[in-house]
mmCIF file of C-alpha atoms in Angstrom:
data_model
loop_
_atom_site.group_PDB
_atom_site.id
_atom_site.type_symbol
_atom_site.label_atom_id
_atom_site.label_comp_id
_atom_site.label_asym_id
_atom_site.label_seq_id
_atom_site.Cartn_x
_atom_site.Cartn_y
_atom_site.Cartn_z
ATOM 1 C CA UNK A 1 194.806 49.536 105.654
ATOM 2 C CA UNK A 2 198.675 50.273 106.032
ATOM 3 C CA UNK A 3 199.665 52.430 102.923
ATOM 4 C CA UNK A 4 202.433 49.730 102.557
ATOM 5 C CA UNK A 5 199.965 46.834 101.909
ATOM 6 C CA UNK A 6 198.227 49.273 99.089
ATOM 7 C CA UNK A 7 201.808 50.221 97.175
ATOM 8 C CA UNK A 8 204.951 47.968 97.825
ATOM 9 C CA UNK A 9 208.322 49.630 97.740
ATOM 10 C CA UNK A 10 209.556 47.566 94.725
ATOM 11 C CA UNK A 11 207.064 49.892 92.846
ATOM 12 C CA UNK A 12 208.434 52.986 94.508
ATOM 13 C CA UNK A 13 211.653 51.790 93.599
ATOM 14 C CA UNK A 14 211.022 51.274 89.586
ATOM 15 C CA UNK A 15 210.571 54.894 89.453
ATOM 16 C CA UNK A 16 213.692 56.199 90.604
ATOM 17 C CA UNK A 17 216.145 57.470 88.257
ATOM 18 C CA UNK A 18 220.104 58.274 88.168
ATOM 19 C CA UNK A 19 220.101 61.572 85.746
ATOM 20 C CA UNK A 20 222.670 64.115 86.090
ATOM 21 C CA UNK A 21 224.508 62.093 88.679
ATOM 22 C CA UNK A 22 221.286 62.407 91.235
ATOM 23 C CA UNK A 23 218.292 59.804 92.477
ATOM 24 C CA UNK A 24 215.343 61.455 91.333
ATOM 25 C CA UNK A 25 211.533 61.204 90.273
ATOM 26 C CA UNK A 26 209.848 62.309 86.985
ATOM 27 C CA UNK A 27 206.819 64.646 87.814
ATOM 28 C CA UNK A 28 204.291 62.166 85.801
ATOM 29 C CA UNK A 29 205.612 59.255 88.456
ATOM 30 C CA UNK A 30 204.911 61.054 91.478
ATOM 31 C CA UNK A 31 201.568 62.183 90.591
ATOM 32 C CA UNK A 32 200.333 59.083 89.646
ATOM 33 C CA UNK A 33 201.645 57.937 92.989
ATOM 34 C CA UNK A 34 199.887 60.728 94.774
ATOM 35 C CA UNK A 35 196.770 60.086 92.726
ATOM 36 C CA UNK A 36 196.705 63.345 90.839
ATOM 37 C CA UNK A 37 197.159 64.829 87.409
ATOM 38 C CA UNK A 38 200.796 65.571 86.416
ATOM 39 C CA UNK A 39 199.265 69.180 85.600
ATOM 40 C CA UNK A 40 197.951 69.690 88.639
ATOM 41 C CA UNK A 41 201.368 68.513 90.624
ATOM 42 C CA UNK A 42 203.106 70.649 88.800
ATOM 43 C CA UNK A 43 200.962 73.454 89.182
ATOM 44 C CA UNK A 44 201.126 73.405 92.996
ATOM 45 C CA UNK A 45 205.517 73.350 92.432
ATOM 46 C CA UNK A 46 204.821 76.446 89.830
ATOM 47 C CA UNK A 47 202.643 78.323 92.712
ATOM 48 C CA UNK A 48 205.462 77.653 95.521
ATOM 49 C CA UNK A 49 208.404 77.924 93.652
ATOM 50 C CA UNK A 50 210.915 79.300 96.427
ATOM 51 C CA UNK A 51 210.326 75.860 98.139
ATOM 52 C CA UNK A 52 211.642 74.536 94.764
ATOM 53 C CA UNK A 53 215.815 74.876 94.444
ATOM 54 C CA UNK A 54 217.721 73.773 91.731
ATOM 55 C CA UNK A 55 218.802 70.651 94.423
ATOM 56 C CA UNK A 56 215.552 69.918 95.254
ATOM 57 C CA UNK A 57 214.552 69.811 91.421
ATOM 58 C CA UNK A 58 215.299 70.085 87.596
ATOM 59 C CA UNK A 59 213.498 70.028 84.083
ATOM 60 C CA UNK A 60 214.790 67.440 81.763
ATOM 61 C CA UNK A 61 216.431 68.448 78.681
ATOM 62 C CA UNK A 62 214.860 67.392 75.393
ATOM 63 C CA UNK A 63 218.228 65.300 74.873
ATOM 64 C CA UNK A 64 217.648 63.184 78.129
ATOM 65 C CA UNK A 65 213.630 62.861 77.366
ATOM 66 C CA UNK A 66 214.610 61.502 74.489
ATOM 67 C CA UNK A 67 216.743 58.980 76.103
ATOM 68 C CA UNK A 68 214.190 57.949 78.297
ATOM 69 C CA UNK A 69 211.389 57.113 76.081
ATOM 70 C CA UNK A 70 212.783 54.399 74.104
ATOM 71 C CA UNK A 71 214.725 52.231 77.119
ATOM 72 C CA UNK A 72 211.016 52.648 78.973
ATOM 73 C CA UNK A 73 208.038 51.610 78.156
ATOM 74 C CA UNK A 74 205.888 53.644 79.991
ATOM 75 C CA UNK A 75 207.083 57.025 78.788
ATOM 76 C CA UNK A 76 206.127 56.357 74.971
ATOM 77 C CA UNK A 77 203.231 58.790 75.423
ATOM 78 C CA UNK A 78 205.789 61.413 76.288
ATOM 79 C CA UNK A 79 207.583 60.799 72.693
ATOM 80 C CA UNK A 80 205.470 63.545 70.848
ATOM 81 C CA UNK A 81 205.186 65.859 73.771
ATOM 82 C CA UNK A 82 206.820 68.937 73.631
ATOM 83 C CA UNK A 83 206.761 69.621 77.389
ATOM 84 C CA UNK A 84 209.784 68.738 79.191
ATOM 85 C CA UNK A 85 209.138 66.610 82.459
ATOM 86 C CA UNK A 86 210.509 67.445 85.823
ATOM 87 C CA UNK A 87 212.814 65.247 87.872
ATOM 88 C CA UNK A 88 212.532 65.520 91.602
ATOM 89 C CA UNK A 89 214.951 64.998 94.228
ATOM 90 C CA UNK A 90 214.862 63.128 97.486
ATOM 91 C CA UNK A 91 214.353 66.848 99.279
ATOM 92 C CA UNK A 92 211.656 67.706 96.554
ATOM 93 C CA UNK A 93 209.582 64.853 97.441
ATOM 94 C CA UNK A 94 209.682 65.690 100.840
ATOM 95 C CA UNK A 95 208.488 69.140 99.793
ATOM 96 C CA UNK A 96 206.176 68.137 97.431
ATOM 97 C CA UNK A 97 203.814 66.834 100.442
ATOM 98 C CA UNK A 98 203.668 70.116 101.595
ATOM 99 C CA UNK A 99 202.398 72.018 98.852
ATOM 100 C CA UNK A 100 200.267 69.025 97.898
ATOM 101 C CA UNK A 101 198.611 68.867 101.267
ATOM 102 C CA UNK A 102 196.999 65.461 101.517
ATOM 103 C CA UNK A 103 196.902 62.806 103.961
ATOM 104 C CA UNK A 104 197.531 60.516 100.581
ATOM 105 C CA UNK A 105 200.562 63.118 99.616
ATOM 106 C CA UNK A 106 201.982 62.682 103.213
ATOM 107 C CA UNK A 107 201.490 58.847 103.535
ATOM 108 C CA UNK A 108 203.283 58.432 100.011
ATOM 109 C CA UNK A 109 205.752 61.249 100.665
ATOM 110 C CA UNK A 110 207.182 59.033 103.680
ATOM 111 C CA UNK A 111 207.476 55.699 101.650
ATOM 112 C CA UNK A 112 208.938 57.630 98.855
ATOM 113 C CA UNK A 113 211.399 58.935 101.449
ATOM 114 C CA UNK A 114 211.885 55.446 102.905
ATOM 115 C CA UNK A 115 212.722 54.213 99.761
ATOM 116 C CA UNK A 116 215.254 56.585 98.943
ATOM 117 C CA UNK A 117 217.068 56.114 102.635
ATOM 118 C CA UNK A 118 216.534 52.550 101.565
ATOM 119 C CA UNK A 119 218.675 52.835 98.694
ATOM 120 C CA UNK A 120 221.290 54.955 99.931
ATOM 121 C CA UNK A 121 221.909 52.461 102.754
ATOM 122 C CA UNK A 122 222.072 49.407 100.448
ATOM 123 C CA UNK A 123 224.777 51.851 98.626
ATOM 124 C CA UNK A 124 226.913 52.187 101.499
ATOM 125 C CA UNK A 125 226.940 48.943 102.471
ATOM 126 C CA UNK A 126 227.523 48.174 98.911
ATOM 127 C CA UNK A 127 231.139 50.613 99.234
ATOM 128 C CA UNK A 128 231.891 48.886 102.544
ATOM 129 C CA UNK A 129 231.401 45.417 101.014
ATOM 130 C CA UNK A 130 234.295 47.051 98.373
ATOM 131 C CA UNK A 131 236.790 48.560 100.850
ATOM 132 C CA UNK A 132 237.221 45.284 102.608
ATOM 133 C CA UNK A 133 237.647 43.251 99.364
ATOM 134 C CA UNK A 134 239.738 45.851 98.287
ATOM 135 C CA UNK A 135 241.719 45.420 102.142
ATOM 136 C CA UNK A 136 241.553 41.714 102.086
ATOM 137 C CA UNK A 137 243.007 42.068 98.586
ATOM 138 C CA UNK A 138 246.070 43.990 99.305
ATOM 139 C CA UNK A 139 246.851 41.428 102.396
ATOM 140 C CA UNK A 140 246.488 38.559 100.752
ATOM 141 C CA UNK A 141 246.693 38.718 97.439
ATOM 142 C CA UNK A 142 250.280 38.290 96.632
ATOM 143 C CA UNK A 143 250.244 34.715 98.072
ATOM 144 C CA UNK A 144 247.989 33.027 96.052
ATOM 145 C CA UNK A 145 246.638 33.076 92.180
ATOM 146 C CA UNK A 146 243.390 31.116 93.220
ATOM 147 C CA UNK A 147 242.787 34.074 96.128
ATOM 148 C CA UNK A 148 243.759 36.639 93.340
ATOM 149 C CA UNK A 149 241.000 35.163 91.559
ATOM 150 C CA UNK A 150 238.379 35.398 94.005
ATOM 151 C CA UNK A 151 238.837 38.885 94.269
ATOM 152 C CA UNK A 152 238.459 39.789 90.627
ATOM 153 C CA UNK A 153 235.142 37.578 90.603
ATOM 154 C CA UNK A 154 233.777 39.476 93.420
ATOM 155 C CA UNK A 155 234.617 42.720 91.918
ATOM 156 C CA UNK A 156 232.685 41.800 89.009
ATOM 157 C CA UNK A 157 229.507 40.916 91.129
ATOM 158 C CA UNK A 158 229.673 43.996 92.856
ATOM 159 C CA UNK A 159 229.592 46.490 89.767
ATOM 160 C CA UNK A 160 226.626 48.164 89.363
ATOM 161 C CA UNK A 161 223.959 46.543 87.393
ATOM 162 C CA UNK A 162 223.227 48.060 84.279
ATOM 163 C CA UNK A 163 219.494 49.756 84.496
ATOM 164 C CA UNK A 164 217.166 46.971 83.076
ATOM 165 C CA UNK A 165 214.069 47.849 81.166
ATOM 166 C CA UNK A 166 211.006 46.633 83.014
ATOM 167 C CA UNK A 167 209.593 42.993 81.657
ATOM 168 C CA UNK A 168 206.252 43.045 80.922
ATOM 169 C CA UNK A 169 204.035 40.118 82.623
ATOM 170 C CA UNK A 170 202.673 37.501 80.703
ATOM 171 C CA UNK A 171 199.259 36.293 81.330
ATOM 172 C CA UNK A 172 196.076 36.695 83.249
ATOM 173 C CA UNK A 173 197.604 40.252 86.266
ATOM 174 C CA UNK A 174 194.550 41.328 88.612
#
């Protein structure tokens, strides 16, 4: 079975984070993903640090913990905690399958991967999208209010989406 059939990328996707201005993954995420205990993830990062930069990961502050456990659900557990989780970037997932060393680590690894490229292209299609609004604007926007109007709409529809908190399902989920 395709590792795509056993975890979609939507799910991938709900895990990734903007903090401190970067896409990353909390430690607790990932290991679920990679079917391991968080301790034992970050063990393995602890043992290979020098594969570890500051751009390929960070610890959280206690400040943005603490932002993250009320706007999401599945971090209450982490509200008592007094250990600070890890984020990891795009680069420290990638590295992360080599210090976990499993055919599971390097299947996940490359959706995780794929999801990020994912992203980033959606992103840049998303500025493109904005230049030639922005373009079309400037050409044609002194001639008519109604055009002028347009623009500002999509403008509007193209800011980014304010991070929603995940709903919960109602009802019988297998």
């Amino acid at each position: 079975m395709e590792m795509k059939e056993i975890m979609p990328i939507e799910r991938i996707e709900n895990k990734i984070f903007l903090i401190r201005g970067q896409k990353v993954m909390l430690d607790r995420d990932l290991a679920e993903l990679y079917g391991v205990e968080t301790k034992y993830l970050n063990r393995q990062v602890k043992r290979n640090r020098k594969r570890f930069p500051k751009e390929y990961m960070f610890q959280l502050t206690k400040t943005e913990k603490d932002e993250l456990v009320p706007n999401w659900h599945r971090f209450n557990s982490m509200k008592h905690s007094t250990s600070l989780p890890y984020a990891f970037t795009e680069h420290g997932v990638a590295m992360l399958s080599a210090v976990l060393n499993s055919e599971q680590a390097i299947k996940v690894s490359i959706l995780i991967i794929n999801t990020f490229v994912r992203l980033r292209q959606i992103l840049a299609s998303h500025k493109e999208l904005a230049r030639k609004v922005e373009e079309l604007e400037r050409k044609y926007g002194k001639h008519e209010l109604e055009i002028t109007a347009v623009f500002k709409v999509l403008k509007k529809l193209m800011q980014k989406p304010v991070e929603e908190r995940p709903r919960k399902r109602i009802g019988f989920q297998l």
